[in-house]
Short mmCIF file of N, CA and C in Angstrom, two decimals:
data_model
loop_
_atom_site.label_atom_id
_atom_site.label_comp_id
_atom_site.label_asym_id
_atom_site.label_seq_id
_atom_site.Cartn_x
_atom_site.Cartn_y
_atom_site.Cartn_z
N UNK U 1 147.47 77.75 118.62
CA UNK U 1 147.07 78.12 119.94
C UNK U 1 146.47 79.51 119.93
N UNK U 2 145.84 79.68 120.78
CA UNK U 2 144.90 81.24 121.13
C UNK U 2 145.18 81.81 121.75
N UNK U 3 146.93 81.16 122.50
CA UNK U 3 147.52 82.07 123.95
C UNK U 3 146.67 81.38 125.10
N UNK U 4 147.50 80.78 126.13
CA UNK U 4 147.22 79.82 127.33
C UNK U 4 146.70 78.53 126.81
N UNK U 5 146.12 78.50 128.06
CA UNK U 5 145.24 76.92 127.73
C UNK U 5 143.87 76.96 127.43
N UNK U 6 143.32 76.13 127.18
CA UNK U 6 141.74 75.86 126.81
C UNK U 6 141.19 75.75 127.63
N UNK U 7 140.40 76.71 127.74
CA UNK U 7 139.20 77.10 129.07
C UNK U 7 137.73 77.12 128.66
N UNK U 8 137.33 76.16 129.33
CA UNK U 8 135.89 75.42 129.01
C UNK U 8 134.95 77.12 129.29
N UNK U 9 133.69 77.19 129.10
CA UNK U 9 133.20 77.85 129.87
C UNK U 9 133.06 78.34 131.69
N UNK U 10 132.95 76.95 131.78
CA UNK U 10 132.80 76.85 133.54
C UNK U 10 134.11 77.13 134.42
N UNK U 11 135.11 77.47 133.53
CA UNK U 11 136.11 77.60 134.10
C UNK U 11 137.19 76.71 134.25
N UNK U 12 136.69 75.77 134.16
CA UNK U 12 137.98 74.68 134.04
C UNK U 12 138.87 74.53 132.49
N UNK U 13 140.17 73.74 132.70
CA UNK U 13 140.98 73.43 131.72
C UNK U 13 140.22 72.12 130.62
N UNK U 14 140.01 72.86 129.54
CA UNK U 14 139.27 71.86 128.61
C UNK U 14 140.73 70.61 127.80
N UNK U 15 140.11 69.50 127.64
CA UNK U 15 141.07 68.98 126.63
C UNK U 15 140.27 67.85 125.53
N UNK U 16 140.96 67.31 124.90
CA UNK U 16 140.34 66.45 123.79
C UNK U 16 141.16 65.04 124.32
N UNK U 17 140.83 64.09 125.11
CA UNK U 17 141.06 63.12 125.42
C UNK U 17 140.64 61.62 124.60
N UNK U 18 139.92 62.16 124.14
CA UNK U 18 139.31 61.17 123.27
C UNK U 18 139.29 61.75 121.47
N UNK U 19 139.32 60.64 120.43
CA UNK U 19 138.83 60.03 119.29
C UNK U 19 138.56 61.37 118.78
N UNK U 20 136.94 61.36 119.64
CA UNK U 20 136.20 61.84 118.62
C UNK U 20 135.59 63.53 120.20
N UNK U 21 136.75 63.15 121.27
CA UNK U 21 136.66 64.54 121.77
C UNK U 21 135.92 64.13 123.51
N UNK U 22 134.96 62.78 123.19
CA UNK U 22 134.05 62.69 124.17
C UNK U 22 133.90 60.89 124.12
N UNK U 23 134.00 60.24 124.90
CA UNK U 23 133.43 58.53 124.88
C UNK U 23 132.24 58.50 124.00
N UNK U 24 131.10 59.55 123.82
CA UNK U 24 130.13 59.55 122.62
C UNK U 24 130.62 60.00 121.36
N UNK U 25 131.95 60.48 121.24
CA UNK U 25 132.24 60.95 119.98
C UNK U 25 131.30 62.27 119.35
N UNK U 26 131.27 62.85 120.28
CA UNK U 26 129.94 64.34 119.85
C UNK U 26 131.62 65.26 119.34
N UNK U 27 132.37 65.59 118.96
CA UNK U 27 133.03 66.40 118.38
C UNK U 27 132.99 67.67 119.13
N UNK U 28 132.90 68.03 120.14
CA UNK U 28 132.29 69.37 120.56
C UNK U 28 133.55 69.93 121.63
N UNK U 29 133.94 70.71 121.42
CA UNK U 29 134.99 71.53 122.49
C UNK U 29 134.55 72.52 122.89
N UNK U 30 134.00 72.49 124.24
CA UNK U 30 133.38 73.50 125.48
C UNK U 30 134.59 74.74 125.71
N UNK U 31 135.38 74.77 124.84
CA UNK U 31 136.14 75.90 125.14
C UNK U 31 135.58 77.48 125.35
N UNK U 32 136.36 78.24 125.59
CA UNK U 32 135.59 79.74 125.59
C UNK U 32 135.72 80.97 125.38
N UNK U 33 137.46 80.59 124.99
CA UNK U 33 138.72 81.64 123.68
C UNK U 33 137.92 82.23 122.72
N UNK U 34 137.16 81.09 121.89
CA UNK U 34 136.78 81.08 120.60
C UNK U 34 135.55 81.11 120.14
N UNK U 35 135.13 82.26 119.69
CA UNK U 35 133.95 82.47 119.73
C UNK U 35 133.50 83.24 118.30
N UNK U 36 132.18 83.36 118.27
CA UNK U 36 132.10 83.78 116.59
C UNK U 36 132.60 85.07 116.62
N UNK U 37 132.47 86.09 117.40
CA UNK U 37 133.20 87.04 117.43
C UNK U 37 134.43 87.53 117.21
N UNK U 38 135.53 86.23 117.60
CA UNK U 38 136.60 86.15 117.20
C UNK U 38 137.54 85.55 116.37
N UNK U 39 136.62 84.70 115.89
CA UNK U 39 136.81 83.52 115.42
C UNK U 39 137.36 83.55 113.50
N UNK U 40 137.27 84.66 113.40
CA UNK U 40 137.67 85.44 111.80
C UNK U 40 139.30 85.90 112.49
N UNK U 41 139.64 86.01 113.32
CA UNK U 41 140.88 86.49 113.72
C UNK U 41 141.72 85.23 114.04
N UNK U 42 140.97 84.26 113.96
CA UNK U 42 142.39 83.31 114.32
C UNK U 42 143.73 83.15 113.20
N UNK U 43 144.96 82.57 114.19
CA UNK U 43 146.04 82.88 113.26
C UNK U 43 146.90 81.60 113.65
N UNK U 44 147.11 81.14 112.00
CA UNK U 44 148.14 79.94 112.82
C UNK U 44 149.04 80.22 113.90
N UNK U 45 149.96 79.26 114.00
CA UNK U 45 150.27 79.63 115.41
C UNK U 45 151.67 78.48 115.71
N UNK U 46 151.62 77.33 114.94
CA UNK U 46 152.92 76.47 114.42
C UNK U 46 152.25 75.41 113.36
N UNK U 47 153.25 75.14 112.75
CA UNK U 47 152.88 74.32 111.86
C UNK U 47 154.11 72.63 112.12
N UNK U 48 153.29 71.68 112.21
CA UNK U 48 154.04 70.53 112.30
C UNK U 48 154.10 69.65 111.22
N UNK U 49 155.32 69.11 110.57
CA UNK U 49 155.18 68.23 109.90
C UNK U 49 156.07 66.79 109.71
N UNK U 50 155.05 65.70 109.93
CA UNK U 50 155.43 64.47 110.66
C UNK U 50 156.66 63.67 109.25
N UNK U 51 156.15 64.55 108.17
CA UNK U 51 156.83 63.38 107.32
C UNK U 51 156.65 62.07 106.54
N UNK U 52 155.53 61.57 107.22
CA UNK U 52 155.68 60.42 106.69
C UNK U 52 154.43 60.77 105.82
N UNK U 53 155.00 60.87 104.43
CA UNK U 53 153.93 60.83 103.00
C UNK U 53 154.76 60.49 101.78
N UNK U 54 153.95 59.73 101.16
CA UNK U 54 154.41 58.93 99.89
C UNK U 54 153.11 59.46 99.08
N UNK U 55 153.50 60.21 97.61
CA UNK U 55 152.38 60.12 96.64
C UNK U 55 151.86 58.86 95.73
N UNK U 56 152.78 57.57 96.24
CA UNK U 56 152.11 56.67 95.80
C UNK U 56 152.56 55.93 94.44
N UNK U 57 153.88 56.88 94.08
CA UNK U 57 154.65 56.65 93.01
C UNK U 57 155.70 55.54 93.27
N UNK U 58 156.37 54.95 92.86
CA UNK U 58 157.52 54.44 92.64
C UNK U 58 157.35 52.59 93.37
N UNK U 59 157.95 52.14 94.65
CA UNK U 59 157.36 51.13 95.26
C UNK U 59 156.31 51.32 96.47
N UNK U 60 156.42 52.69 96.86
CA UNK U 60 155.58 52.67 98.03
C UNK U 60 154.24 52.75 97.92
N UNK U 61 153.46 52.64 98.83
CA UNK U 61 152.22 52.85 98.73
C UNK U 61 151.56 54.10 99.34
N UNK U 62 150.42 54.70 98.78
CA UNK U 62 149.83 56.18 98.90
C UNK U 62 149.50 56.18 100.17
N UNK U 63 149.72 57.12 100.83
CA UNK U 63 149.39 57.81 102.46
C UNK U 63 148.52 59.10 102.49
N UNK U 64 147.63 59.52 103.61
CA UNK U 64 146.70 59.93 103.83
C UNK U 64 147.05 60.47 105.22
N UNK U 65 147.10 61.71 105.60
CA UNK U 65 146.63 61.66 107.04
C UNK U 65 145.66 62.29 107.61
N UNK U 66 144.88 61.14 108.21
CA UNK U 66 143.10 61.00 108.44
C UNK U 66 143.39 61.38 110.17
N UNK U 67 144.38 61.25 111.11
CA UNK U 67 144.24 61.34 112.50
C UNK U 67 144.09 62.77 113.36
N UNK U 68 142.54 62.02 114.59
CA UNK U 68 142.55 62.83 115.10
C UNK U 68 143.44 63.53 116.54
N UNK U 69 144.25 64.27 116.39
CA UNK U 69 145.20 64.64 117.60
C UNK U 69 144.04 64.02 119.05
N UNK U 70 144.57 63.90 120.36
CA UNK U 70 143.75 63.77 121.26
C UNK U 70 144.99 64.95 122.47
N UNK U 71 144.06 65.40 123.09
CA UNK U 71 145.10 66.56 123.94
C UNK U 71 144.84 65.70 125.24
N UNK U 72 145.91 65.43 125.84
CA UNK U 72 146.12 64.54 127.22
C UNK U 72 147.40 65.20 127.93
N UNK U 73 147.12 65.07 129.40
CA UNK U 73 148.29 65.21 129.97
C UNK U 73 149.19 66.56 129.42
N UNK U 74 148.51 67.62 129.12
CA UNK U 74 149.47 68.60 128.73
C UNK U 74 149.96 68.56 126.92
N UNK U 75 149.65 67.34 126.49
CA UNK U 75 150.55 67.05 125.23
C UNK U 75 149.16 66.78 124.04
N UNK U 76 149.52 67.18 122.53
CA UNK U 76 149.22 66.31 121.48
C UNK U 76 149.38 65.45 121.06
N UNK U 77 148.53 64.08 121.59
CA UNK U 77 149.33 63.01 120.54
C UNK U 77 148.74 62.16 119.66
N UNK U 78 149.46 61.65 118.54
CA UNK U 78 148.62 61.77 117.28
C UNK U 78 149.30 60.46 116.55
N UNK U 79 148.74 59.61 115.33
CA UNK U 79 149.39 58.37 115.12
C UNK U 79 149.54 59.22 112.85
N UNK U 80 150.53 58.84 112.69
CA UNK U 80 151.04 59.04 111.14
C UNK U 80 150.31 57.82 110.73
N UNK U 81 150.58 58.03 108.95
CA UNK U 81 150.15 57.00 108.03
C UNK U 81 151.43 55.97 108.34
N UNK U 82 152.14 55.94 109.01
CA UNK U 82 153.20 54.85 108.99
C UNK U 82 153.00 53.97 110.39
N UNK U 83 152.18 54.45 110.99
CA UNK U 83 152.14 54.60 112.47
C UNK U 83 153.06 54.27 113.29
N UNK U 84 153.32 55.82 113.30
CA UNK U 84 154.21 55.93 114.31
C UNK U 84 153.91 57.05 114.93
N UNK U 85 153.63 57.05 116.44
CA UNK U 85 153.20 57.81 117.28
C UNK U 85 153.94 59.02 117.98
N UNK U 86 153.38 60.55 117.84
CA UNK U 86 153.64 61.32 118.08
C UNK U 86 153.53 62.07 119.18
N UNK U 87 154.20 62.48 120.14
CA UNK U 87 153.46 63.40 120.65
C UNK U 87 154.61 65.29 120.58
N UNK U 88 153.38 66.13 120.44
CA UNK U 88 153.87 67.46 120.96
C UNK U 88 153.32 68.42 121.21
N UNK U 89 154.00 69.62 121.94
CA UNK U 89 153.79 70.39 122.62
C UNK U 89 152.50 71.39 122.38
N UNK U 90 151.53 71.19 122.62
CA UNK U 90 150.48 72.12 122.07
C UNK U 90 150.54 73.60 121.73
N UNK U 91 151.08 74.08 122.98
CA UNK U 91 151.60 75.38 122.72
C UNK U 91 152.09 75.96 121.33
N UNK U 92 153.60 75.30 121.17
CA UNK U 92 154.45 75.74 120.24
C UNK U 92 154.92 74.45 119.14
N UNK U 93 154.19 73.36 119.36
CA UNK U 93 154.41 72.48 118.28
C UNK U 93 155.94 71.82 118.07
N UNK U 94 156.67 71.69 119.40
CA UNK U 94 157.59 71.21 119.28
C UNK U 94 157.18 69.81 119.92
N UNK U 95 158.20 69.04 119.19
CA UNK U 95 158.01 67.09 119.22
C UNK U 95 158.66 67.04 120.67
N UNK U 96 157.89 66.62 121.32
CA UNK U 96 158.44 66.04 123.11
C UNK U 96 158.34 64.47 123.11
N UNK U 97 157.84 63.38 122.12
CA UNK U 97 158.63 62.31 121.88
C UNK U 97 157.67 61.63 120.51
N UNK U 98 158.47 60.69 120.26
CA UNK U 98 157.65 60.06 118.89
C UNK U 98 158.14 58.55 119.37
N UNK U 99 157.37 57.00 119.00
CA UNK U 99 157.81 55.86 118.60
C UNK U 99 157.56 55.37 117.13
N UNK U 100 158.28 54.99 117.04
CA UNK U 100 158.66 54.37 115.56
C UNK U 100 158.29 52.63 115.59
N UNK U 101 157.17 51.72 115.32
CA UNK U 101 157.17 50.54 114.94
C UNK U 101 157.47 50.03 113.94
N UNK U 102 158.50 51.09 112.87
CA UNK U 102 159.22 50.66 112.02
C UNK U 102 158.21 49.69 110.68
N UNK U 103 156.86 50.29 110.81
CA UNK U 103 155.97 49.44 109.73
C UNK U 103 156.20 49.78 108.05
N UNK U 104 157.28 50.92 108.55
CA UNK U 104 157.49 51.37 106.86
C UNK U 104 158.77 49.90 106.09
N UNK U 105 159.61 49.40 106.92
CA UNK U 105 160.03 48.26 107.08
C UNK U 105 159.14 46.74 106.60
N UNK U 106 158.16 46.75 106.58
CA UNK U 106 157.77 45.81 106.29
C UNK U 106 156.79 45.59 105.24
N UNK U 107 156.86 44.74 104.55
CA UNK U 107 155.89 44.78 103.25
C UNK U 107 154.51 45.30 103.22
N UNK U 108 153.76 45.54 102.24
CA UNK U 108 152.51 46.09 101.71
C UNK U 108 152.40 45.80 100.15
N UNK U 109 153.42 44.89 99.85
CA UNK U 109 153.05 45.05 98.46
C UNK U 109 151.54 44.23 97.80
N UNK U 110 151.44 45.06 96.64
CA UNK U 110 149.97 45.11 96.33
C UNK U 110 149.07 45.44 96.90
N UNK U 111 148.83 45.76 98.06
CA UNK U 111 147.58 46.79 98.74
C UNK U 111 146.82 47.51 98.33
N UNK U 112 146.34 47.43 97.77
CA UNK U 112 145.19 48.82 97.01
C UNK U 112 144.57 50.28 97.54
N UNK U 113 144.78 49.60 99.20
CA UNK U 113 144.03 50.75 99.84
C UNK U 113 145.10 52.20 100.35
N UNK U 114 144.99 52.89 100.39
CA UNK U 114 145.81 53.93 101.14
C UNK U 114 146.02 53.60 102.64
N UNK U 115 147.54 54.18 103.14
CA UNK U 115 147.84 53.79 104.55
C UNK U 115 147.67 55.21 104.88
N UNK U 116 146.93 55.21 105.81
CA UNK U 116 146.54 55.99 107.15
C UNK U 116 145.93 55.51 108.67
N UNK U 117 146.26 56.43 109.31
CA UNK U 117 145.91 55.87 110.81
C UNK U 117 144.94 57.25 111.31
N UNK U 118 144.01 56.34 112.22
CA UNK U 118 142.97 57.60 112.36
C UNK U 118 143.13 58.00 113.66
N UNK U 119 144.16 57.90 114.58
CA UNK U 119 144.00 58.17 115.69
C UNK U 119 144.46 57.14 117.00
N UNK U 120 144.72 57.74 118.35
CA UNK U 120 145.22 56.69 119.10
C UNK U 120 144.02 57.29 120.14
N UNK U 121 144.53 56.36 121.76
CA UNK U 121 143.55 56.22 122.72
C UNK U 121 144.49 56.41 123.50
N UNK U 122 143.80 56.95 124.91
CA UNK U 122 144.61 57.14 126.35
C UNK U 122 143.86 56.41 127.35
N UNK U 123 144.54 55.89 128.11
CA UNK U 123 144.06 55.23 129.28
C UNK U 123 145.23 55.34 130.49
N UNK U 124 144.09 55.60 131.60
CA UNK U 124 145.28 56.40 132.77
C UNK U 124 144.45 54.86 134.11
N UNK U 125 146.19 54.27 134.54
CA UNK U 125 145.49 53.82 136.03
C UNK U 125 145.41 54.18 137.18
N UNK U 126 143.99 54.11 137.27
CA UNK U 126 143.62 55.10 138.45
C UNK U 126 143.96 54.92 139.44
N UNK U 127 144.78 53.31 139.52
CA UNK U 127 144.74 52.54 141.00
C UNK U 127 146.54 52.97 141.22
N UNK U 128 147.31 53.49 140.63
CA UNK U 128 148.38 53.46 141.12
C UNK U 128 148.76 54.79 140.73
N UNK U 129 150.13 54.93 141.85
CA UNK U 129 150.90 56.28 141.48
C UNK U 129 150.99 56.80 140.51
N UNK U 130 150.77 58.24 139.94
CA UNK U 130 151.06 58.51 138.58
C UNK U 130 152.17 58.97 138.51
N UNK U 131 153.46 58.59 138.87
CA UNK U 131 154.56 58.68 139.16
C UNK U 131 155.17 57.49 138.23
N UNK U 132 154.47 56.40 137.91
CA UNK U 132 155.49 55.59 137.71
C UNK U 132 155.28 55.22 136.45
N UNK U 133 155.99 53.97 135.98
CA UNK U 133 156.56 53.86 134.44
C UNK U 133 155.14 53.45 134.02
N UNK U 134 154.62 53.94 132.64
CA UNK U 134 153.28 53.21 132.10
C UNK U 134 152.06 53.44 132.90
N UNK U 135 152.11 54.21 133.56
CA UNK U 135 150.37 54.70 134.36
C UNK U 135 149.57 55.44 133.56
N UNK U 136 150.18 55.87 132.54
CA UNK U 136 149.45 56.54 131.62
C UNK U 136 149.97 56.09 130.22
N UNK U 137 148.85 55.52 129.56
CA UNK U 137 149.13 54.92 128.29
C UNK U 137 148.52 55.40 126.77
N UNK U 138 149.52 55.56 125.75
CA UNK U 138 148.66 55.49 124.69
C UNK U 138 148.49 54.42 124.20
N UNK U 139 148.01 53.85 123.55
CA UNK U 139 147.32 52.79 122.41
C UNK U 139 147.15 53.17 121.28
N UNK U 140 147.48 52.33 120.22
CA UNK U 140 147.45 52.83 118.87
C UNK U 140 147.78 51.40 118.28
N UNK U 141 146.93 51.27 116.81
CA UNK U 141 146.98 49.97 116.32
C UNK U 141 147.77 50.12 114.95
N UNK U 142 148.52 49.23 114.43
CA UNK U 142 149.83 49.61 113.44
C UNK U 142 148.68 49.02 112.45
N UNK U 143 149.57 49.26 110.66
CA UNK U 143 149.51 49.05 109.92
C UNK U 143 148.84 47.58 109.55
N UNK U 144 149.90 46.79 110.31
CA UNK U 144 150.11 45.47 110.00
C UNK U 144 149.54 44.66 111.30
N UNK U 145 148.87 45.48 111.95
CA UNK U 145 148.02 44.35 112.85
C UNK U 145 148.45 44.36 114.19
N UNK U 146 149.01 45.01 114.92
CA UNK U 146 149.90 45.42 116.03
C UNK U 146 148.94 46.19 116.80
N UNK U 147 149.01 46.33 118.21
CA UNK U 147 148.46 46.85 119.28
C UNK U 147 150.04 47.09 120.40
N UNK U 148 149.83 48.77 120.22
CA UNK U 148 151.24 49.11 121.12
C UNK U 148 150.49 50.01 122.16
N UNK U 149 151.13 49.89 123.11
CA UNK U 149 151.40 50.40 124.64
C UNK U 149 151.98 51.21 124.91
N UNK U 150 151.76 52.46 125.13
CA UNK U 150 153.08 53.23 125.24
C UNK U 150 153.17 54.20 126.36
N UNK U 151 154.11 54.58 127.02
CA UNK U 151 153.95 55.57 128.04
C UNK U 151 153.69 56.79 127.47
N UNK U 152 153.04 57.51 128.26
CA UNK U 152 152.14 58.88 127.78
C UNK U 152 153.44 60.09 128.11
N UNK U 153 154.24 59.36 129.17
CA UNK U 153 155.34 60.63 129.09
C UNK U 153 156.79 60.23 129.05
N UNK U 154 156.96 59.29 127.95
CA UNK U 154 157.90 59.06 128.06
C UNK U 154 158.42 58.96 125.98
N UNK U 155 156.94 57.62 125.64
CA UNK U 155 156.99 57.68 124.31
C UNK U 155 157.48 56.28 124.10
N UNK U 156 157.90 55.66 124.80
CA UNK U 156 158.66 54.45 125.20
C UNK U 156 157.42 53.26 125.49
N UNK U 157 157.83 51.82 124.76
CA UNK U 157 156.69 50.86 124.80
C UNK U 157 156.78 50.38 126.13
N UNK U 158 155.50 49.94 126.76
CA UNK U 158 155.28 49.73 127.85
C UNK U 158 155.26 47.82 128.50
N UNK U 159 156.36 47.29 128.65
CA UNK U 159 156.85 46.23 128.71
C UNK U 159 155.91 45.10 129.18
N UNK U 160 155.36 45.33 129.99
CA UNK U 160 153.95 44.69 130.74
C UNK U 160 152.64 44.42 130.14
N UNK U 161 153.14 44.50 128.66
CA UNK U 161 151.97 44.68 127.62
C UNK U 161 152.40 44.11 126.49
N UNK U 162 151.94 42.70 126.24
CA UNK U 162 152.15 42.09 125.49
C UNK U 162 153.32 41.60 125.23
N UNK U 163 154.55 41.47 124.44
CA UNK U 163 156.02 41.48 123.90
C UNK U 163 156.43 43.01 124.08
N UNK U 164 156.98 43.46 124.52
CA UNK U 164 157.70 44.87 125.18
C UNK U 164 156.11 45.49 124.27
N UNK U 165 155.39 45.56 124.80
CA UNK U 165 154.64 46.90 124.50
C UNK U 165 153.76 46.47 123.31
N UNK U 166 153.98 45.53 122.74
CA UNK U 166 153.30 45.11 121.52
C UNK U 166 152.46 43.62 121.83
N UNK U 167 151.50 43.72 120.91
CA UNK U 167 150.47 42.65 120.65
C UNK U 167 149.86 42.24 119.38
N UNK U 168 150.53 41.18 118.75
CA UNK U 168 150.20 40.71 117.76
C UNK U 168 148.67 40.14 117.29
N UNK U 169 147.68 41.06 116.69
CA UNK U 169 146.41 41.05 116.38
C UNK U 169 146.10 40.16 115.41
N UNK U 170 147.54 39.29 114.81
CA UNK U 170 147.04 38.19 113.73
C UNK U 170 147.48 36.89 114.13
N UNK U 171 147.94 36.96 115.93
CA UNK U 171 148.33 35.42 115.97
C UNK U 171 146.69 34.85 116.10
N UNK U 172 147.59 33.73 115.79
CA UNK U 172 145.85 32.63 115.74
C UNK U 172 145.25 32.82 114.76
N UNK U 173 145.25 33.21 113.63
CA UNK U 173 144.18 33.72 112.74
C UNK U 173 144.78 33.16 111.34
N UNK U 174 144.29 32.78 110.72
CA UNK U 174 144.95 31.97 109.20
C UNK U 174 145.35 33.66 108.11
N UNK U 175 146.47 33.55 107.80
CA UNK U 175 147.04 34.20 106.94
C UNK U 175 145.77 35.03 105.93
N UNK U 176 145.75 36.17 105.67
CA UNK U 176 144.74 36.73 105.23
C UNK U 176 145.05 36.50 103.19
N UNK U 177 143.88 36.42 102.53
CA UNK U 177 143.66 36.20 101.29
C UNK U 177 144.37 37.39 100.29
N UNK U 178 145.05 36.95 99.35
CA UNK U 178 146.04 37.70 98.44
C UNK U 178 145.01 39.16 98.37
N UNK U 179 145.25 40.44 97.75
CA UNK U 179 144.40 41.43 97.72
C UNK U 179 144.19 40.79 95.97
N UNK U 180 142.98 41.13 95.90
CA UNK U 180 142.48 41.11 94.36
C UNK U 180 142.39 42.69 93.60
N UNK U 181 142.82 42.81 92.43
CA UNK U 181 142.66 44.02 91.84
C UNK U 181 141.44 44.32 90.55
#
């Protein structure tokens, strides 16, 4: 952090709601802290670490983490190579909630590729109170083919969505082909 919040030029509170920052994915933060002038002075400020990494030795398989944080609602939240969804405090980098889909639980053997997750999505409904359970959602797609729901302030799967919060992305679909090496 740079001290406060992220202040666009124009004056308003900037955030990264999206992917890639913007629905076009332009990468660009209108902030106005940070500037080339100052920008040799920045100083960490917390350091977080989620944990979930395997070098790829023994039975597990190698992890990567490729995700981009998205700043919503006050919070960071961000998906691990295990995916399991994070969120915390921008400020000071403390965890204000995480879910666990428990994908480290379930097989991968022989996989070739590295597990990482690149990121989750927010979606807010506009049509109802933002008071209530699930009006504000993350999304994030697991390992193994899963689409979860989750409340944005709670961290908790959002029941009205699929099997408590989950959606199975391989029903219907014929069993996928052994990996070849």
């Amino acid at each position: 952090g740079c001290g406060g919040k992220p202040v666009a030029d124009d004056g308003t509170v900037a955030g990264w709601p999206e992917y890639g920052g913007d629905k076009g994915g332009l990468r660009y933060s209108p902030i106005a802290q940070i500037t080339r002038a100052n920008v040799d002075r920045l100083e960490v400020a917390w350091t977080y670490r989620h944990g979930d990494f395997s070098n790829g030795s023994a039975t597990e398989t190698k992890t990567s983490f490729g995700a981009t944080p998205i700043l919503v609602e006050g919070q960071l939240v961000f998906c691990t190579p295990l995916s399991r969804v994070i969120a915390v405090d921008p400020e000071t980098g403390v965890e204000r909630w995480s879910y666990d889909p428990q994908v480290r639980n379930r097989h991968f053997e022989g996989t070739p590729s590295t597990r990482v997750c690149r990121g989750v999505a927010h979606w807010r409904d506009a049509g109802v109170a933002a008071s209530g359970a699930c009006t504000s959602r993350i999304f994030a797609a697991t390992l193994d083919s899963e689409l979860l729901a989750i409340d944005a302030k709670t961290g908790k799967t959002c029941a009205d969505f699929g099997r408590d919060g989950r959606v199975d992305l391989r029903e219907g679909l014929d069993p996928a082909p052994a990996w070849e090496r």
